[in-house]
Short mmCIF file of C-alpha atoms in Angstrom, two decimals:
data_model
loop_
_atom_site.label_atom_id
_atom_site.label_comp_id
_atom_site.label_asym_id
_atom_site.label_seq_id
_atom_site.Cartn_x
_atom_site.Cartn_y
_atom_site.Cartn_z
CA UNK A 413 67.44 20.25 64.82
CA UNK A 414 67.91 24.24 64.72
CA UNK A 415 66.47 26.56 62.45
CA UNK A 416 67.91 30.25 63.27
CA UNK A 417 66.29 33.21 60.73
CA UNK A 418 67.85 36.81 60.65
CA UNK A 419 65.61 39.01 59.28
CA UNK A 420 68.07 41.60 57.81
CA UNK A 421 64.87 43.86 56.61
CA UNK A 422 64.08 43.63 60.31
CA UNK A 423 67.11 45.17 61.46
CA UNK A 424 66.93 47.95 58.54
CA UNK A 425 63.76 49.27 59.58
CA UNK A 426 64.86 49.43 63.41
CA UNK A 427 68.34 51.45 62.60
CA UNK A 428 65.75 53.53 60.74
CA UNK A 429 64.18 54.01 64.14
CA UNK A 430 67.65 54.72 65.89
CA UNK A 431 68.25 57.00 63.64
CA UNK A 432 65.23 59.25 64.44
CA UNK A 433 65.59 59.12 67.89
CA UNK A 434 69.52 60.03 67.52
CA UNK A 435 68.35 63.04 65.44
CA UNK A 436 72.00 62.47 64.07
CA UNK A 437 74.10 62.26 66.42
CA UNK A 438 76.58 59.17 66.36
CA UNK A 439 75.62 55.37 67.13
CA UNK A 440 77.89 52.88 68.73
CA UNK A 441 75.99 49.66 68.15
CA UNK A 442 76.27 47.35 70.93
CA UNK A 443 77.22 43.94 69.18
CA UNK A 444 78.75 42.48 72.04
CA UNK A 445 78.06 38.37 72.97
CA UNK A 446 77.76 37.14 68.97
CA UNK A 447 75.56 40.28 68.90
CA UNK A 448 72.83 39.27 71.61
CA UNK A 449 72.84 35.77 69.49
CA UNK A 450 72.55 37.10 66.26
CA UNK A 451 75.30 36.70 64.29
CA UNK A 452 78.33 39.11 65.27
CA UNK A 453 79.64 39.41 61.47
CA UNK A 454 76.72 39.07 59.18
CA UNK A 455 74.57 42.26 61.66
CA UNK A 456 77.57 44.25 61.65
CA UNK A 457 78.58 43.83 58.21
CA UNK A 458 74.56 45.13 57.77
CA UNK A 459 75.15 47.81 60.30
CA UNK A 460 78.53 49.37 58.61
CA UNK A 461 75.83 48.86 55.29
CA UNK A 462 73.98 51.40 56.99
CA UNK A 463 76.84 54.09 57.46
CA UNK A 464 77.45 53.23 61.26
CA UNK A 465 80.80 53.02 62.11
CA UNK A 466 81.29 52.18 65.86
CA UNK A 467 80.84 49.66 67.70
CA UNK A 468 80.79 47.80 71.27
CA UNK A 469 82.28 44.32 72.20
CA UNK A 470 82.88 42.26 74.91
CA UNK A 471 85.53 40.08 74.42
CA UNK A 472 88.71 39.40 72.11
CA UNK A 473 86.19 36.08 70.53
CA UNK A 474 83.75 38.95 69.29
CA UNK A 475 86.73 40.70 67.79
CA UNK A 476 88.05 37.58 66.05
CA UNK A 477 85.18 38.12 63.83
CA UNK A 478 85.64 41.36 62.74
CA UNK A 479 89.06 42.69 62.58
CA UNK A 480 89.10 42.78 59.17
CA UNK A 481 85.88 45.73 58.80
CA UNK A 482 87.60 49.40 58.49
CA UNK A 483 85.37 50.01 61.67
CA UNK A 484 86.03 50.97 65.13
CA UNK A 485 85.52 48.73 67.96
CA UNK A 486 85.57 49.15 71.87
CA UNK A 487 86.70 46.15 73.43
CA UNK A 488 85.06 46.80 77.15
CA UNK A 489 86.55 43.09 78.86
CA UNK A 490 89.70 41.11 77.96
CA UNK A 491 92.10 38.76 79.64
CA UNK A 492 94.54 40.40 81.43
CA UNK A 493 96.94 37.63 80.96
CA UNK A 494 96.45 36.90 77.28
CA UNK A 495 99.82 36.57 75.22
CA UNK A 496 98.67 38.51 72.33
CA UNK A 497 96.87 41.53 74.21
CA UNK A 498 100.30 43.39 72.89
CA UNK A 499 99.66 42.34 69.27
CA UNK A 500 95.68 43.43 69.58
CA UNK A 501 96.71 47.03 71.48
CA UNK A 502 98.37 47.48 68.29
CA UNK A 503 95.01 47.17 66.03
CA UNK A 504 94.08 50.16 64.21
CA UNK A 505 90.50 49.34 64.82
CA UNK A 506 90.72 48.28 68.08
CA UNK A 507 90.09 50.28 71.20
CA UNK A 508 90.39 49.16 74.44
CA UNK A 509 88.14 50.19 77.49
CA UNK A 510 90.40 51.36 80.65
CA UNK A 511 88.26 50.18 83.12
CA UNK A 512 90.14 50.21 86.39
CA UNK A 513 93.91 50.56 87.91
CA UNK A 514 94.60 47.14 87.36
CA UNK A 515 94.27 47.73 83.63
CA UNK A 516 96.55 50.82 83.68
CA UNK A 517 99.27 48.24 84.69
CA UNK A 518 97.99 45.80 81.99
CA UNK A 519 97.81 47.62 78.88
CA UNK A 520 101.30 48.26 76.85
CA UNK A 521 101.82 51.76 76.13
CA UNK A 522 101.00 53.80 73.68
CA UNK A 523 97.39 51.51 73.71
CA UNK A 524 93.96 53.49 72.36
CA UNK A 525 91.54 53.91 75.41
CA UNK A 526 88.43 55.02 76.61
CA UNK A 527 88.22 55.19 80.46
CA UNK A 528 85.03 54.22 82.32
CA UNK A 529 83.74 55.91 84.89
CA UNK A 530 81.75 53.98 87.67
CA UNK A 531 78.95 56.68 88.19
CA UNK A 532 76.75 53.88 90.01
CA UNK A 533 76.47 50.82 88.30
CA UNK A 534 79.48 49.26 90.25
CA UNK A 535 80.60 46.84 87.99
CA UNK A 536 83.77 47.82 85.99
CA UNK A 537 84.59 51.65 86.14
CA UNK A 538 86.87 54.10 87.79
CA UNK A 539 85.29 55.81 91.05
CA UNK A 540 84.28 59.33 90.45
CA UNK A 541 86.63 60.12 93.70
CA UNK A 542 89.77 58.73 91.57
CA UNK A 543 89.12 59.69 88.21
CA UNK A 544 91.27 62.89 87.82
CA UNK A 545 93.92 61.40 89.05
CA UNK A 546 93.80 57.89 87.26
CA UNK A 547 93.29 60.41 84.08
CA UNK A 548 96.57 62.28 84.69
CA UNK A 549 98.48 58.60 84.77
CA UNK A 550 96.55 57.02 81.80
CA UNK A 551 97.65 60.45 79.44
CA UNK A 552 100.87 59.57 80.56
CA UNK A 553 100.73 56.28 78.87
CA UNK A 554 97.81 55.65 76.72
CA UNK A 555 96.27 57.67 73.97
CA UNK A 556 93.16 58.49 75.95
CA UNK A 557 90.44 59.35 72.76
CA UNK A 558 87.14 58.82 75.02
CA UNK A 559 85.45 58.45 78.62
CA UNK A 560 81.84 57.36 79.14
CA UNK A 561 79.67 55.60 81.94
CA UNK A 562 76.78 53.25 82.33
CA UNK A 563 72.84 54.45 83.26
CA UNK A 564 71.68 50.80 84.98
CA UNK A 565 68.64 52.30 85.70
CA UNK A 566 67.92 54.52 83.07
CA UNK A 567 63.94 54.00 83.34
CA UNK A 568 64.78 55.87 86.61
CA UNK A 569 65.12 59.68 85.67
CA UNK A 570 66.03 61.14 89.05
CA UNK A 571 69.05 58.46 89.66
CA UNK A 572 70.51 58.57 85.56
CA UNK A 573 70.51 62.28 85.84
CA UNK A 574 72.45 62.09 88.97
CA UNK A 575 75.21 60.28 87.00
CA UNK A 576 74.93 62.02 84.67
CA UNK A 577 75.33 65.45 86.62
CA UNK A 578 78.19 63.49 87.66
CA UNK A 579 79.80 62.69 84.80
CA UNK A 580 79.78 66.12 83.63
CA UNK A 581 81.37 67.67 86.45
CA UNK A 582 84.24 65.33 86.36
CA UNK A 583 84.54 65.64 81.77
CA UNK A 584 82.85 68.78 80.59
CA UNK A 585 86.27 70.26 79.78
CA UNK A 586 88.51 67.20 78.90
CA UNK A 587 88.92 66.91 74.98
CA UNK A 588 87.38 63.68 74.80
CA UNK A 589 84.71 61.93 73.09
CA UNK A 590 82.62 61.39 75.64
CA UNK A 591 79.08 58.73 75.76
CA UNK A 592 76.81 58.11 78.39
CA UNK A 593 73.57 56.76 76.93
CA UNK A 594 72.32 53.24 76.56
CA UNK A 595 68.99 52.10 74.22
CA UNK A 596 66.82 53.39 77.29
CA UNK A 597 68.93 56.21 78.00
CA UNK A 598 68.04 57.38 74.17
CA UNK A 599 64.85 56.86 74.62
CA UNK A 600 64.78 59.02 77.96
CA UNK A 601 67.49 61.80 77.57
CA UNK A 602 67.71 61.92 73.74
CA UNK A 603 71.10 62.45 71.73
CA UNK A 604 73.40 63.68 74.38
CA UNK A 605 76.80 63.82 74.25
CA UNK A 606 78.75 62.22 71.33
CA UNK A 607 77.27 59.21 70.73
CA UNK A 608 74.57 56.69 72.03
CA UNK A 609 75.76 53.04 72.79
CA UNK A 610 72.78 51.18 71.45
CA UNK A 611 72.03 47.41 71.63
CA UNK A 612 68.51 46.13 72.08
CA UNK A 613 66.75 48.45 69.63
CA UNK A 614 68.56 47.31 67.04
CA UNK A 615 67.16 43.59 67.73
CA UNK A 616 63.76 44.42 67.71
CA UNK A 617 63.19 45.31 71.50
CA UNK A 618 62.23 47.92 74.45
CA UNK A 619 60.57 50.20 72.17
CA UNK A 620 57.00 49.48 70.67
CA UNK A 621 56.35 49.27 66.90
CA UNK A 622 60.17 47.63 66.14
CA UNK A 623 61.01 44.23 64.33
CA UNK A 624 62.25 41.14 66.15
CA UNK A 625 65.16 40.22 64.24
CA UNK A 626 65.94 36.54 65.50
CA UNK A 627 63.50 33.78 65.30
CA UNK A 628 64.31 30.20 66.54
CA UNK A 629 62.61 27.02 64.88
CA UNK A 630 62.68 23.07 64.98
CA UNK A 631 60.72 20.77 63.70
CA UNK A 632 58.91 17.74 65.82
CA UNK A 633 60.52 14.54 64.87
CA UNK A 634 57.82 12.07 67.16
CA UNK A 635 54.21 11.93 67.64
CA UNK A 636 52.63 9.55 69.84
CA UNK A 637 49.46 8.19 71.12
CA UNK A 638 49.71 8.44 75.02
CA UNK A 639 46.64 7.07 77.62
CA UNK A 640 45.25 9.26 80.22
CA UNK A 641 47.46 8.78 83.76
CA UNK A 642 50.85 8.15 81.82
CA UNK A 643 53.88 10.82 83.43
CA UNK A 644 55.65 12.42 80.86
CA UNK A 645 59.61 13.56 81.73
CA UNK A 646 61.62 13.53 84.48
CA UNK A 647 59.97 13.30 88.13
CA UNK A 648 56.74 12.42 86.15
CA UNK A 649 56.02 15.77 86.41
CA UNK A 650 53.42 16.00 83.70
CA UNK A 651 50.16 13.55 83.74
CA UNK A 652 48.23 12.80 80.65
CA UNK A 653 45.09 12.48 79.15
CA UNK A 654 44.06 10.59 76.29
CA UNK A 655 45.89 12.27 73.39
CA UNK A 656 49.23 13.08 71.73
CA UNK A 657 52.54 14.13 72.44
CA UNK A 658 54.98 15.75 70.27
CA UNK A 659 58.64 15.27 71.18
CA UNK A 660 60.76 18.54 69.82
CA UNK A 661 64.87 18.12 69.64
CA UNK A 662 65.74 21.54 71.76
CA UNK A 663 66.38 21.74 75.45
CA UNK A 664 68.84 23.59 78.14
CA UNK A 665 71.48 22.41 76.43
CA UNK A 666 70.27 24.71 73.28
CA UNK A 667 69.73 28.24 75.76
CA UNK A 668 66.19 26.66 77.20
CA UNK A 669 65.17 27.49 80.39
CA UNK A 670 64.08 24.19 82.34
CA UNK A 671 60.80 26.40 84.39
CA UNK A 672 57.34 25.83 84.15
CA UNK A 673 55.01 27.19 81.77
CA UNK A 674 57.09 27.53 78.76
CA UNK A 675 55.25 27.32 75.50
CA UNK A 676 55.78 27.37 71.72
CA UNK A 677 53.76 27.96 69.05
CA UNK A 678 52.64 25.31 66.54
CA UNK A 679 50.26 25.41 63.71
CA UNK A 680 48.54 28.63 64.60
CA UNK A 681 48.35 27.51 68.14
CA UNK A 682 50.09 27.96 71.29
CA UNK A 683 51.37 24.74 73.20
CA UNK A 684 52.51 24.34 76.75
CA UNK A 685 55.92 22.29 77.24
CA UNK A 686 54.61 18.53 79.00
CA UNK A 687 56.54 18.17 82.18
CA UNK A 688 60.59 19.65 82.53
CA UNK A 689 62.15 20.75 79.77
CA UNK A 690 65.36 18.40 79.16
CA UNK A 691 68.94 18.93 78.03
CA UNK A 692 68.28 18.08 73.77
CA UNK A 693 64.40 17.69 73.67
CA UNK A 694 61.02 18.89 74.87
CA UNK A 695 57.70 17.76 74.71
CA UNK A 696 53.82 19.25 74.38
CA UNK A 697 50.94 17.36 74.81
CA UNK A 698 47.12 18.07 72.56
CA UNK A 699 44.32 15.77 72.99
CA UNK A 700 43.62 16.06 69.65
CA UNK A 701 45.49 14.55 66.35
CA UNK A 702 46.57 18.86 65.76
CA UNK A 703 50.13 17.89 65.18
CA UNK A 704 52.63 15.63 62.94
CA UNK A 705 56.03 14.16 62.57
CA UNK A 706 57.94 17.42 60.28
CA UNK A 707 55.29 19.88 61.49
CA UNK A 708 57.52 23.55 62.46
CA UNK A 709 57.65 24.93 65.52
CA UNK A 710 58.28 28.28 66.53
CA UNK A 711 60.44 28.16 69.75
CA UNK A 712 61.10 32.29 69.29
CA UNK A 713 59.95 34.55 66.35
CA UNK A 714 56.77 36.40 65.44
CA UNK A 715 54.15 34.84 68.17
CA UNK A 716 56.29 33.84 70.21
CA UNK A 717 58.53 36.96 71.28
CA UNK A 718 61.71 37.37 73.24
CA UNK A 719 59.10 39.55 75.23
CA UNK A 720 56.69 36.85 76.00
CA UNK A 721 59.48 34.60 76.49
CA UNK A 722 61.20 36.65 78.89
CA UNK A 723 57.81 37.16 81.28
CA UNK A 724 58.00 33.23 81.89
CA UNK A 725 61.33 32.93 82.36
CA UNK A 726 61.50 35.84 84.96
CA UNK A 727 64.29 37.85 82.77
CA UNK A 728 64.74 40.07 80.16
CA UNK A 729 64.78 39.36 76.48
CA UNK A 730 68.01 40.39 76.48
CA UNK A 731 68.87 37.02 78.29
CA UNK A 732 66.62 35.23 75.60
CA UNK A 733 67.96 36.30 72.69
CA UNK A 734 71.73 35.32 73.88
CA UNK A 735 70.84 32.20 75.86
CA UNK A 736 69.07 30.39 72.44
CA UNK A 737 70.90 29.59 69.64
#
């Protein structure tokens, strides 16, 4: 028993805020993983609303749910094996990221690329040592319209302007569009370069003043009268007193970390979960009547933010907003 909101009006005002800080310079929004939990289609179809135009995926299950928008989309992973990767090179909306030599194999020619550099996140990405050269092969097959990077530490202004010194060397004169910046690394550097991938601000997060757009709810669907000593959960974990416990239908198995100290918030007050969190269900424990069967309760939203969330969980909110439904 789920109750997911998407506050649209939410994600208006932050693009608002993107927009200043791009001072108008191009936005790739980062809608990648259902867009951090949101809703892939229904945020971009706001987003294109808005006059944005690009944006970043993950995976061809991202794309499924889009390839109809007159938009442009970056694919950065995709099965190198898949059947239809052919059929999909062929999309008019579709570009895919050339992320390392095996991909230059992969790819059928003629494909719409942007190559990444590896400029020290070492994840996916061509080594700085190797990019001219993998270049000169991948303008022999591809049509090559973009190369960009990734800060990872972009809070970190003496290592992101490193890579970015980097990147520069190795693109200034290439007649690319060319990207470099992340939601931090617009907040740091400010519009540089073509366009600013940006994901998090547009949910509500990493910048202060912005709207959380995702809020998670349930309802309790138990109350009941427990004695001081009795164990609640598995292990016995957490021991009463005289009181109540509410039993709430959302566990792991709904993006729920099973730690300690998780708490929701419930009738103007903040609970702590009673004992481990399991797979479908949850419970909190008052020693006063302050809850009933049907009462709401805010698992993520207004009070209860993917910030505070994340603190407990030892994450980011990132992680929170994709891990609940």
């Amino acid at each position: 028993m789920i109750e997911r909101e998407i506050d649209l009006k939410g994600l208006e005002y932050n693009v608002g805020k993107v927009f200043e800080l791009s001072n108008g310079q191009d936005i790739m929004a980062v809608v990648k993983a259902n867009a951090y939990g949101h809703g892939i289609r229904e945020i971009s179809m706001k987003l294109y609303g808005m006059g944005i135009r690009e944006f970043l995926i993950s995976s061809t299950k991202d794309y499924s749910s889009v390839s109809d928008f007159p938009a442009k989309f970056l694919l950065l992973y995709y099965d190198p094996f898949d059947e239809n990767i052919k059929e999909l090179s062929e999309r008019k909306n579709l570009i895919f990221n050339l992320y390392g030599w095996e991909a230059l194999e992969v790819l059928p020619k003629g494909t719409k690329v942007h190559i990444e550099i590896d400029t020290g996140m070492n994840r996916t990405g061509i080594k700085p040592e190797e990019f001219l050269d993998f270049y000169k092969k991948a303008r022999e097959r591809f049509r090559v319209e973009g190369v960009f990077t990734h800060l990872p530490k972009a809070y970190d202004l003496e290592f992101s302007r490193k890579q970015i010194e980097i990147f520069e060397d190795l693109t200034r004169d290439l007649p690319l569009r060319r990207h470099v910046n992340n939601s931090l690394g617009l907040i740091n550097f400010g519009p540089i370069y073509d366009l600013s991938r940006v994901g998090i601000l547009l949910y509500g997060y990493g910048l202060e003043g912005l709207k959380p757009v995702k809020r998670v709810y349930s309802k309790i669907i138990q109350v009941k009268r427990v004695k001081r000593g009795e164990r609640v959960s598995y292990d016995g974990k957490f021991v009463c007193d005289d009181g109540f416990l509410g039993v709430i239908p959302v566990g792991y198995a709904h993006g729920l970390r099973r730690v300690e100290g998780f708490e929701v918030f419930i009738n103007g007050k903040f609970y702590k979960v009673a004992g481990w969190i399991t797979m479908d269900a949850f419970m909190v424990f008052s020693k006063e009547e302050s809850f009933k069967f049907g009462d709401r309760v805010e698992i993520l939203g207004e009070n209860n933010t993917a910030d505070k969330i994340a603190k407990i969980w030892g994450t980011i909110p990132n992680e929170v907003l994709t891990s609940l439904i």
